C-alpha positions in Angstrom: 7.5 64.6 5.4 5.7 66.1 8.3 2.7 65.1 10.5 0.2 66.6 8.0 -0.2 63.3 6.3 -2.0 61.6 9.3 0.5 58.8 9.7 0.4 57.6 6.1 4.2 58.2 5.7 5.3 55.5 8.1 5.0 52.9 5.4 7.2 54.7 2.8 10.7 53.3 2.2 13.8 55.4 3.0 15.4 57.5 0.4 18.5 55.2 0.3 16.3 52.2 -0.5 14.7 53.8 -3.5 16.2 54.0 -7.0 16.0 57.0 -9.3 12.6 57.2 -11.0 10.8 54.9 -8.6 7.5 56.1 -7.2 5.7 54.8 -4.2 2.1 55.8 -3.4 -0.3 55.6 -0.5 -4.0 56.5 -0.7 -5.8 58.2 2.1 -8.5 56.1 3.9 -11.4 57.9 2.3 -9.8 57.5 -1.2 -9.9 61.2 -2.0 -6.2 62.0 -1.8 -3.1 60.2 -3.1 0.3 60.7 -1.4 3.2 59.9 -3.7 6.9 59.7 -2.9 9.0 59.9 -6.1 12.7 59.6 -6.2 14.5 61.9 -8.7 17.9 63.2 -7.5 16.2 63.5 -4.1 12.8 62.3 -2.9 9.9 64.4 -3.9 6.7 64.2 -1.8 3.5 65.0 -3.8 -0.1 65.1 -2.7 -3.0 65.3 -5.1 -6.7 64.6 -5.2 -6.8 64.4 -9.0 -3.7 62.4 -10.0 -1.8 59.3 -9.0 1.1 57.3 -10.2 -0.4 55.9 -13.4 0.0 56.5 -16.2 3.8 56.8 -16.0 5.6 58.9 -18.5 9.3 59.4 -18.9 11.5 62.5 -18.7 15.1 63.3 -19.5 17.5 64.0 -16.6 21.2 64.5 -16.3 22.9 61.7 -14.5 26.0 63.0 -12.8 27.6 59.6 -12.3 27.2 58.5 -15.9 27.8 62.0 -17.3 25.0 61.7 -19.8 21.3 62.3 -20.1 19.1 59.4 -19.0 15.4 58.6 -19.2 13.7 58.6 -15.8 10.2 57.3 -15.1 7.9 60.0 -13.9 4.4 59.5 -12.3 1.4 61.4 -13.6 1.1 63.4 -10.4 4.2 65.4 -11.4 2.3 66.9 -14.3 -0.2 68.4 -11.9 2.6 70.9 -10.8 2.3 72.3 -14.3 -1.1 73.7 -13.5 -0.2 74.9 -10.0 1.9 77.8 -11.2 -0.8 80.4 -10.7 -1.2 79.4 -7.1 2.5 79.6 -6.3 2.7 83.0 -8.1 -0.2 84.3 -6.0 1.5 83.3 -2.8 4.8 84.8 -3.9 3.1 88.1 -4.9 1.2 88.3 -1.6 4.5 88.0 0.2 6.0 90.8 -1.8 3.1 93.3 -1.5 2.0 92.8 2.1 0.0 95.6 3.6 1.7 96.7 6.9 -1.6 97.8 8.5 -2.8 94.3 9.3 -2.6 94.9 13.1 -6.4 95.1 13.9 -8.3 91.9 13.6 -11.4 93.5 12.1 -9.5 95.1 9.3 -7.3 92.1 8.5 -9.9 90.4 6.3 -10.7 93.6 4.5 -7.1 94.3 3.6 -6.4 90.7 2.7 -9.3 90.8 0.3 -7.8 94.1 -1.1 -4.5 92.4 -1.5 -6.1 89.5 -3.5 -8.0 92.0 -5.7 -4.8 93.9 -6.6 -2.8 90.8 -7.2 -5.5 89.5 -9.5 -5.4 92.7 -11.4 -1.6 92.7 -11.7 -1.5 89.0 -12.7 -4.2 89.4 -15.3 -2.5 92.5 -16.8 0.8 90.5 -17.0 -1.0 87.7 -18.7 -2.4 90.1 -21.3 1.1 91.2 -22.3 
């Protein structure tokens, strides 16, 4: 995890010390954001202002060592990724359909707004299908 967390990550345990399915959370000083480190196969850093660890649910994952499907505890913050699909799709579509005439600073904002309008139209037409 990078320096964007304002030094909160120094108190997180190492990946080797965590077991699969174990979450560790730290709350920002103002209490508006919760930073969670969840160990699945690898560690997953998650940041949310709406969700935290509780309530924990369980999910089914393949355990390579045991060669079977096992139940793994999952914090509530992981479910917030379900609702972030539109944001990720918008970022991906913007990277596909970049306008090459973004060289002048005064026109950059105008063309970025045009990009967003076109992507919104494409996304809404795909949703209607």
